[in-house]
XYZ file of N, CA and C in Angstrom:
147
model
N -33.923 -134.322 126.047
C -34.781 -133.549 126.902
C -34.424 -132.076 126.721
N -35.426 -131.208 126.786
C -35.226 -129.768 126.664
C -35.511 -129.104 128.005
N -34.669 -128.116 128.354
C -34.812 -127.396 129.611
C -34.846 -125.902 129.328
N -35.705 -125.192 130.038
C -35.813 -123.743 129.912
C -35.565 -123.137 131.277
N -34.582 -122.243 131.352
C -34.268 -121.535 132.588
C -34.582 -120.069 132.351
N -35.393 -119.496 133.226
C -35.764 -118.088 133.106
C -34.940 -117.300 134.111
N -34.070 -116.447 133.591
C -33.203 -115.634 134.430
C -31.789 -116.173 134.458
N -30.834 -115.286 134.207
C -29.426 -115.691 134.181
C -28.697 -115.186 135.417
N -29.389 -115.226 136.546
C -28.750 -114.859 137.809
C -27.797 -115.976 138.210
N -27.187 -115.836 139.375
C -26.290 -116.885 139.860
C -27.033 -118.212 139.972
N -28.280 -118.167 140.421
C -29.073 -119.396 140.554
C -29.381 -120.009 139.190
N -29.726 -119.175 138.220
C -30.025 -119.682 136.884
C -28.818 -120.321 136.223
N -27.659 -119.681 136.367
C -26.439 -120.237 135.777
C -26.011 -121.511 136.492
N -26.194 -121.552 137.811
C -25.876 -122.773 138.559
C -26.800 -123.908 138.136
N -28.067 -123.594 137.904
C -29.012 -124.617 137.444
C -28.598 -125.150 136.077
N -28.190 -124.259 135.183
C -27.758 -124.685 133.852
C -26.517 -125.567 133.938
N -25.577 -125.185 134.783
C -24.354 -125.982 134.943
C -24.669 -127.364 135.514
N -25.545 -127.404 136.499
C -25.924 -128.685 137.105
C -26.652 -129.573 136.106
N -27.591 -128.995 135.366
C -28.302 -129.771 134.351
C -27.338 -130.331 133.311
N -26.372 -129.507 132.911
C -25.411 -129.952 131.900
C -24.566 -131.119 132.415
N -24.215 -131.086 133.697
C -23.427 -132.182 134.277
C -24.245 -133.466 134.356
N -25.523 -133.341 134.739
C -26.371 -134.524 134.920
C -26.889 -135.057 133.586
N -27.277 -134.143 132.687
C -27.849 -134.517 131.388
C -27.043 -133.846 130.273
N -25.856 -134.348 129.967
C -24.985 -133.677 128.997
C -25.555 -133.580 127.585
N -26.513 -134.420 127.242
C -27.080 -134.354 125.891
C -28.352 -133.514 125.842
N -28.780 -132.972 126.975
C -29.996 -132.157 127.015
C -29.777 -130.794 126.381
N -30.857 -130.192 125.923
C -30.805 -128.861 125.327
C -31.244 -127.859 126.385
N -30.355 -126.925 126.740
C -30.631 -125.942 127.784
C -30.753 -124.569 127.144
N -31.861 -123.895 127.410
C -32.082 -122.540 126.927
C -32.245 -121.631 128.136
N -31.532 -120.497 128.127
C -31.632 -119.528 129.214
C -32.235 -118.249 128.649
N -33.328 -117.790 129.264
C -33.948 -116.526 128.874
C -33.558 -115.456 129.885
N -33.126 -114.311 129.386
C -32.688 -113.217 130.255
C -33.155 -111.904 129.653
N -33.600 -110.987 130.489
C -34.092 -109.705 129.988
C -32.963 -108.755 129.604
N -31.758 -108.967 130.152
C -30.610 -108.132 129.800
C -30.240 -108.365 128.338
N -29.835 -107.325 127.667
C -29.441 -107.460 126.260
C -27.937 -107.682 126.110
N -27.206 -107.586 127.216
C -25.760 -107.787 127.166
C -25.430 -109.256 127.397
N -24.178 -109.587 127.193
C -23.727 -110.957 127.405
C -23.796 -111.295 128.896
N -23.926 -112.573 129.211
C -24.019 -113.000 130.600
C -22.736 -112.673 131.351
N -22.872 -112.232 132.601
C -21.721 -111.950 133.450
C -22.126 -112.151 134.903
N -21.137 -112.286 135.765
C -21.385 -112.469 137.193
C -21.472 -111.101 137.855
N -22.631 -110.740 138.354
C -22.790 -109.448 139.025
C -22.000 -109.403 140.330
N -21.837 -110.554 140.962
C -21.098 -110.611 142.221
C -19.619 -110.290 142.002
N -19.053 -110.740 140.893
C -17.632 -110.518 140.609
C -17.361 -109.211 139.868
N -18.382 -108.450 139.548
C -18.217 -107.228 138.765
C -17.232 -106.241 139.401
N -17.270 -105.983 140.714
C -16.287 -105.051 141.294
C -14.841 -105.495 141.078
N -14.590 -106.798 141.108
C -13.233 -107.296 140.898
C -12.804 -107.141 139.443
N -13.748 -107.252 138.537
C -13.422 -107.088 137.122
C -13.136 -105.633 136.775
N -13.805 -104.713 137.479
C -13.644 -103.292 137.188
C -12.457 -102.665 137.914
N -11.954 -103.319 138.947
C -10.843 -102.726 139.717
C -9.501 -102.969 139.060
């Protein structure tokens, strides 16, 4: 089965993780408008401090 997730926000990443746990052989694609690597915006202040 193939899955497409639009947006790599916390919700999108949680959806990808959940899908991977339930369907480990499924193909998951995440589309994101950011050109940088995925990161947690919530944890960004802790990474920069």
